[in-house]
Short mmCIF file of C-alpha atoms and ligand atoms in Angstrom, two decimals:
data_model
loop_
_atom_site.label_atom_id
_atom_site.label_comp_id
_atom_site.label_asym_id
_atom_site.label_seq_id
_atom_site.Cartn_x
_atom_site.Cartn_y
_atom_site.Cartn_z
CA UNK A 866 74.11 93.79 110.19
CA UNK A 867 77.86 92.12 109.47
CA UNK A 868 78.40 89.36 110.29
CA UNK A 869 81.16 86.74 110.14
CA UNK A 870 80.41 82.78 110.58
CA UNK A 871 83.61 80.35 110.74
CA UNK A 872 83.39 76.44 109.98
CA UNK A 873 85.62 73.94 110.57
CA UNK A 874 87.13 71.29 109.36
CA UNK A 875 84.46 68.92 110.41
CA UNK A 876 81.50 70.74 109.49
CA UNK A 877 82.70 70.57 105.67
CA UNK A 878 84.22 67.42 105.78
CA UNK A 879 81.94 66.32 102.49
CA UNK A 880 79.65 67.41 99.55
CA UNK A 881 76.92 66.51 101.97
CA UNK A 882 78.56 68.95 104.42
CA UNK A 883 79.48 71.50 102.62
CA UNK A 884 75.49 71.82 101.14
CA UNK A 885 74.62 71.81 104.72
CA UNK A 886 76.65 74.41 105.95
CA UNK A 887 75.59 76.92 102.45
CA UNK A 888 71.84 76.43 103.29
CA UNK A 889 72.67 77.46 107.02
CA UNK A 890 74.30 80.64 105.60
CA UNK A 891 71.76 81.40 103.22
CA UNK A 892 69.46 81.40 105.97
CA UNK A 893 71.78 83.84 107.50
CA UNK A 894 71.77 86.44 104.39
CA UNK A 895 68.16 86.01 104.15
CA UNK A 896 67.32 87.47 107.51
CA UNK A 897 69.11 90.36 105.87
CA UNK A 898 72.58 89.93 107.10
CA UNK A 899 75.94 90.94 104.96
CA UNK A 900 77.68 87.29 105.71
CA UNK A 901 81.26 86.73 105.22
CA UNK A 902 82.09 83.05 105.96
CA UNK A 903 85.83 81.95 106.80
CA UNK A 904 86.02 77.86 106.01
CA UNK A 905 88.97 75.14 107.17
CA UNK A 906 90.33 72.61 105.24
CA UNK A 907 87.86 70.12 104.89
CA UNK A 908 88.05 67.26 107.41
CA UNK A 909 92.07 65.85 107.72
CA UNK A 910 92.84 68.12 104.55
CA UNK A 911 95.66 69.63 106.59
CA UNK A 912 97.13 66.53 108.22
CA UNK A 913 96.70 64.44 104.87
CA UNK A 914 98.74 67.19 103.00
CA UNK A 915 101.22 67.74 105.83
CA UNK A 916 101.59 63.95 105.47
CA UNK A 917 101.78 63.84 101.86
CA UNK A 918 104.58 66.61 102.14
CA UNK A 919 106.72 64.01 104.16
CA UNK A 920 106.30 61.29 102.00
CA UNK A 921 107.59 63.43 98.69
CA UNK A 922 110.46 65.45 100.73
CA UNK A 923 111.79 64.65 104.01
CA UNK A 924 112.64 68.61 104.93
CA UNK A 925 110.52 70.38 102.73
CA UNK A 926 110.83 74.41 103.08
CA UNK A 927 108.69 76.55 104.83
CA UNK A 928 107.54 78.38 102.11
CA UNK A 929 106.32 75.43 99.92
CA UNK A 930 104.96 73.76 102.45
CA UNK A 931 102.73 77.11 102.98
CA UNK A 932 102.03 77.01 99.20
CA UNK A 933 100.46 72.98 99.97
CA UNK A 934 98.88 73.72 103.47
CA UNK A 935 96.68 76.68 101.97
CA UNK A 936 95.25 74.93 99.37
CA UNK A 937 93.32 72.92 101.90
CA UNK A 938 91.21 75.92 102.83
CA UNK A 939 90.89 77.11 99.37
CA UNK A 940 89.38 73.71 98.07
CA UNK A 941 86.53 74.50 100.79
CA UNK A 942 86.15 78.02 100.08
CA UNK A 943 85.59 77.20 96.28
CA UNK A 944 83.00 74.31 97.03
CA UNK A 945 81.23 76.46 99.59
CA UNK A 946 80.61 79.26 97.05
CA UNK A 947 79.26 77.03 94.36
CA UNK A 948 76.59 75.10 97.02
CA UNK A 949 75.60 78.86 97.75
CA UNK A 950 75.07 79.48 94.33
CA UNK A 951 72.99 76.67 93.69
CA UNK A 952 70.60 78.19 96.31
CA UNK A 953 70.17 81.05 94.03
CA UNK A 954 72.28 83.39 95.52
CA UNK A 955 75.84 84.93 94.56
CA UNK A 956 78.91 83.79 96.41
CA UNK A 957 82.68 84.16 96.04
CA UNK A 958 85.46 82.75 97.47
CA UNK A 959 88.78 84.76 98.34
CA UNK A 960 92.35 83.38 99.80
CA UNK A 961 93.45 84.92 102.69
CA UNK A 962 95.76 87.00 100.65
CA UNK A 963 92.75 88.19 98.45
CA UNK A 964 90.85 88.91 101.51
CA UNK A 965 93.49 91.54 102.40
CA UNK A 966 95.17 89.12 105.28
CA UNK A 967 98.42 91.23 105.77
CA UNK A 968 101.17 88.88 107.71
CA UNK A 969 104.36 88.52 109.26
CA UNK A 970 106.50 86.65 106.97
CA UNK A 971 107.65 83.65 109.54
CA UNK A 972 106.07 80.16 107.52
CA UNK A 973 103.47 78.10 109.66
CA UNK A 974 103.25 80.91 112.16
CA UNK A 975 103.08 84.21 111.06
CA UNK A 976 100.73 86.94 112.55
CA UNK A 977 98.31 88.94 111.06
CA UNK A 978 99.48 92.58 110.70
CA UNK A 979 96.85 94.28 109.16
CA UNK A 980 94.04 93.95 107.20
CA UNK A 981 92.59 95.26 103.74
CA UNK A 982 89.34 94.25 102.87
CA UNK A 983 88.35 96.41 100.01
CA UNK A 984 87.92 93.35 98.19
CA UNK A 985 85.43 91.85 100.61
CA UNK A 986 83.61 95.14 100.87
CA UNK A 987 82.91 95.72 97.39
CA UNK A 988 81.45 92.35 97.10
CA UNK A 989 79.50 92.37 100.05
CA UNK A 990 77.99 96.05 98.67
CA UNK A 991 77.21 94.04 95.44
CA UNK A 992 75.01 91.76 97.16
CA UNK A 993 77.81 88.68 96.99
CA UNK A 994 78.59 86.24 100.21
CA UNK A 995 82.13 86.36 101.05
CA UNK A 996 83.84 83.27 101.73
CA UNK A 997 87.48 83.90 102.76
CA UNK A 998 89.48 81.04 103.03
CA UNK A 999 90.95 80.71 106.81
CA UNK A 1000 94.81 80.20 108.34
CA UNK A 1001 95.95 82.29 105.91
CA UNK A 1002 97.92 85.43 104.23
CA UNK A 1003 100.10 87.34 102.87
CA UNK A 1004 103.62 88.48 104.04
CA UNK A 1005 104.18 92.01 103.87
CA UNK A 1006 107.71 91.89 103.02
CA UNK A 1007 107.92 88.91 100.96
CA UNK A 1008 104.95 88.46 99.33
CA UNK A 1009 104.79 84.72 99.62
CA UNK A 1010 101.59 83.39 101.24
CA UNK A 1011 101.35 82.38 104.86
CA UNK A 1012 100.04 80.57 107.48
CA UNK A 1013 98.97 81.32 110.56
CA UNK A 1014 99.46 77.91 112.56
CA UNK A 1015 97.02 75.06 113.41
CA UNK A 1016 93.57 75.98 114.12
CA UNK A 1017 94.41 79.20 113.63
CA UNK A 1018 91.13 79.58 110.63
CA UNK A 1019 89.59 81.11 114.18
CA UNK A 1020 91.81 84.10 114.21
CA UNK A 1021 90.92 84.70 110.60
CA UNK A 1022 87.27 84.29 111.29
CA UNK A 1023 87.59 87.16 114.17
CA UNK A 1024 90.56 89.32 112.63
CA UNK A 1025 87.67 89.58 109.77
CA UNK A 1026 84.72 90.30 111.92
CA UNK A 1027 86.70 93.22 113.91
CA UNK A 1028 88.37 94.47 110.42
CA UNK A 1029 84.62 94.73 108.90
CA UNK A 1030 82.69 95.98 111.90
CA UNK A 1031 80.62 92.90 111.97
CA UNK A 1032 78.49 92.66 115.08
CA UNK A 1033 79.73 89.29 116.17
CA UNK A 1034 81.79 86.45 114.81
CA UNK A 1035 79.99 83.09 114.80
CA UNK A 1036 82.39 80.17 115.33
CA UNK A 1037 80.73 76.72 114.05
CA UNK A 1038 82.62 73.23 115.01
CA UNK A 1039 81.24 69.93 115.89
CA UNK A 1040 80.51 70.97 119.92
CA UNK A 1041 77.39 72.66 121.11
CA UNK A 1042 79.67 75.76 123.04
CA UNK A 1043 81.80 76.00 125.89
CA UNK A 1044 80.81 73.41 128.53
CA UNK A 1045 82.15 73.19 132.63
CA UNK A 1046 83.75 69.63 131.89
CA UNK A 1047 83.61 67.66 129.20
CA UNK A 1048 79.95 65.86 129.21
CA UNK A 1049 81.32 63.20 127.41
CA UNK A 1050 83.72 62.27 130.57
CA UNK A 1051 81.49 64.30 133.63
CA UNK A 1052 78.09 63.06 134.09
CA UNK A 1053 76.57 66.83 135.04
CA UNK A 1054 78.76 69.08 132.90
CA UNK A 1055 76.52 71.67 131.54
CA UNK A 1056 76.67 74.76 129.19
CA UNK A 1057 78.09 78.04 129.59
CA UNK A 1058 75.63 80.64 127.89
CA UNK A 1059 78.03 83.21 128.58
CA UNK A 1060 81.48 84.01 129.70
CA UNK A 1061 84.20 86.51 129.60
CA UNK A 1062 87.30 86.84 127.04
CA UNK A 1063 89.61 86.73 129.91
CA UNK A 1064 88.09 83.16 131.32
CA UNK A 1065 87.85 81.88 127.88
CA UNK A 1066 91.67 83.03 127.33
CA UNK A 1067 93.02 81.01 130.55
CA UNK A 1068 91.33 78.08 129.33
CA UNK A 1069 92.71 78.11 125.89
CA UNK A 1070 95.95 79.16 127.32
CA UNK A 1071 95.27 75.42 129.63
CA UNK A 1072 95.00 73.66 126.61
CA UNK A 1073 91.21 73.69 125.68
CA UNK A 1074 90.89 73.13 122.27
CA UNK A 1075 87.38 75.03 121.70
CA UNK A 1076 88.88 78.44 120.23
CA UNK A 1077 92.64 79.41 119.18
CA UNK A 1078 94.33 81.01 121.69
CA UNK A 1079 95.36 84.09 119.60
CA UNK A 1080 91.51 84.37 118.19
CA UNK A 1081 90.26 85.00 121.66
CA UNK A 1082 93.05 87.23 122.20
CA UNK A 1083 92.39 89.24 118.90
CA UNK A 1084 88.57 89.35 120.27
CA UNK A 1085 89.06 90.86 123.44
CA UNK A 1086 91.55 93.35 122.11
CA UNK A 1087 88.64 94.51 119.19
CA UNK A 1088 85.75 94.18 121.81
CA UNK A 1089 84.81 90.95 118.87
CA UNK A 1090 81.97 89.15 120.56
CA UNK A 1091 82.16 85.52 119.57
CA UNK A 1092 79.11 82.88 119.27
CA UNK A 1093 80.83 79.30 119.37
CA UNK A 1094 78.02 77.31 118.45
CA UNK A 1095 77.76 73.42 116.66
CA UNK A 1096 76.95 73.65 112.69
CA UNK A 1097 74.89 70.32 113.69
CA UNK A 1098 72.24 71.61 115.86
CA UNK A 1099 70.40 75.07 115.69
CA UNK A 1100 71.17 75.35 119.80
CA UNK A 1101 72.52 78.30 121.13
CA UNK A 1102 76.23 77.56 122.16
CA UNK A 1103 78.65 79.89 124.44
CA UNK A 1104 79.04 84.06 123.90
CA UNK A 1105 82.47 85.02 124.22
CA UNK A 1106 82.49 88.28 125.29
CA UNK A 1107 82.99 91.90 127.48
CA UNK A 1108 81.18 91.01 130.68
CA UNK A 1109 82.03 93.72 133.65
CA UNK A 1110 83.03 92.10 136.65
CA UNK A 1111 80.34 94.35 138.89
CA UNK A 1112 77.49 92.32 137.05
CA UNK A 1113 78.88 88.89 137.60
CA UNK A 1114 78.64 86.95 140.39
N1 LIG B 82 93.14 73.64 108.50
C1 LIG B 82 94.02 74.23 109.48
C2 LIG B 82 94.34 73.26 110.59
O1 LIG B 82 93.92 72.15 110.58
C3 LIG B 82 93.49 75.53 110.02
C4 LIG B 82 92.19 75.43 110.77
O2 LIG B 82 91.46 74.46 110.62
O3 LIG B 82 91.86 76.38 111.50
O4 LIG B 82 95.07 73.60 111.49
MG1 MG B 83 89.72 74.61 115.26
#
């Protein structure tokens, strides 16, 4: 089977990370899976740069500041195919424009359009891991590179997945899935093993900060179902996906 597996920021935040993360996706390929991985910037990457920008220019344009901001998730992308490598298997790393990530052309926000992933699927026939570097593209009337807003490496991660026909889109961060409260704050707060695109969209729409909004609206409009899971524990997390209303209660 297909399948696409996201990481953020914080599960590649270091060497030690990012070795991590490759063995967990070599286990992945050796169960027989076609994996395409979509990485973050590792750790503050994107706030560092944004904050190096600032210091150099105080009104930097949207296009250069495009150019910085996707190098974050390119540096990751690279190191993540040479750990995988080193495992004895053959990676490579694409930016989003490489990967066939069509955009709008509006800097910091633009939307994917379409996307083109011959590149992806030749590699993946040839045996190769794909590791597409997330929050970004390509515009499709400029041709200057893009980004897709923060967090937005989720969108990617399930634009990919639908574009490929992968059977689900795993999305790793530093939580075990979606929880009723936060069981850091409520005593009680427990897992939810399951649970539909459209509750999962009002509660990114309230501000939770567990998937981009527009991934989980990408996902229900492909039928994507989405694992969100912690790259820290081998724990099931929360399915994201199509559940008819007649079967719940
Ligand atoms: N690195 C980008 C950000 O921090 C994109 C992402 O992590 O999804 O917003
Ligand atoms: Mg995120």
């Amino acid at each position: 089977m297909r399948v696409v597996q996201k990481f953020g920021g914080s599960s590649v935040a270091d060497a030690a990370s990012i070795k991590r993360v490759a063995q967990r996706i070599v286990a992945t390929k050796e169960q027989g899976h076609e994996v395409t991985v979509v990485v973050s910037a590792m750790g503050d990457t994107t706030d560092e740069l944004l904050d190096l920008a600032q210091q150099v220019s105080p009104n930097p344009r949207a296009r250069e500041m495009d150019m910085l901001l996707t190098a974050g998730e390119r540096m990751s992308a690279a190191l993540l195919a040479m750990a995988i490598n080193d495992l004895g298997h053959t990676a490579r790393s694409f930016t989003g424009s490489q990967a066939g990530v069509i955009t709008s052309e509006k800097h910091g926000d633009a939307r994917i359009i379409d996307i083109t992933p011959g590149r992806i699927e030749s590699a993946l026939e040839e045996g190769d891991v794909v590791i597409v570097a997330g929050f970004q593209g390509v515009s499709q009337s400029t041709k200057d590179v893009t980004t897709l807003g923060r967090g937005a490496s989720d969108t990617t991660a399930v634009a990919l997945a639908a574009a490929l026909g992968a059977g689900y889109c795993e999305i790793y961060s530093d939580v075990d899935g979606v929880f009723t409260a936060d069981p850091r704050i409520v005593p009680g707060a427990h897992r939810i093993p399951e649970i539909s695109y459209e509750e999962m969209l009002e509660m990114a729409a309230n501000g939770a900060k567990i998937l981009h909004l527009r991934c989980v609206e990408y996902a229900r409009r492909e039928n994507v179902p989405v694992h969100v899971r912690s790259s820290f524990s081998d724990k099931p997390g929360t399915w994201v996906k199509h559940i008819d209303e007649e079967d719940s209660v």
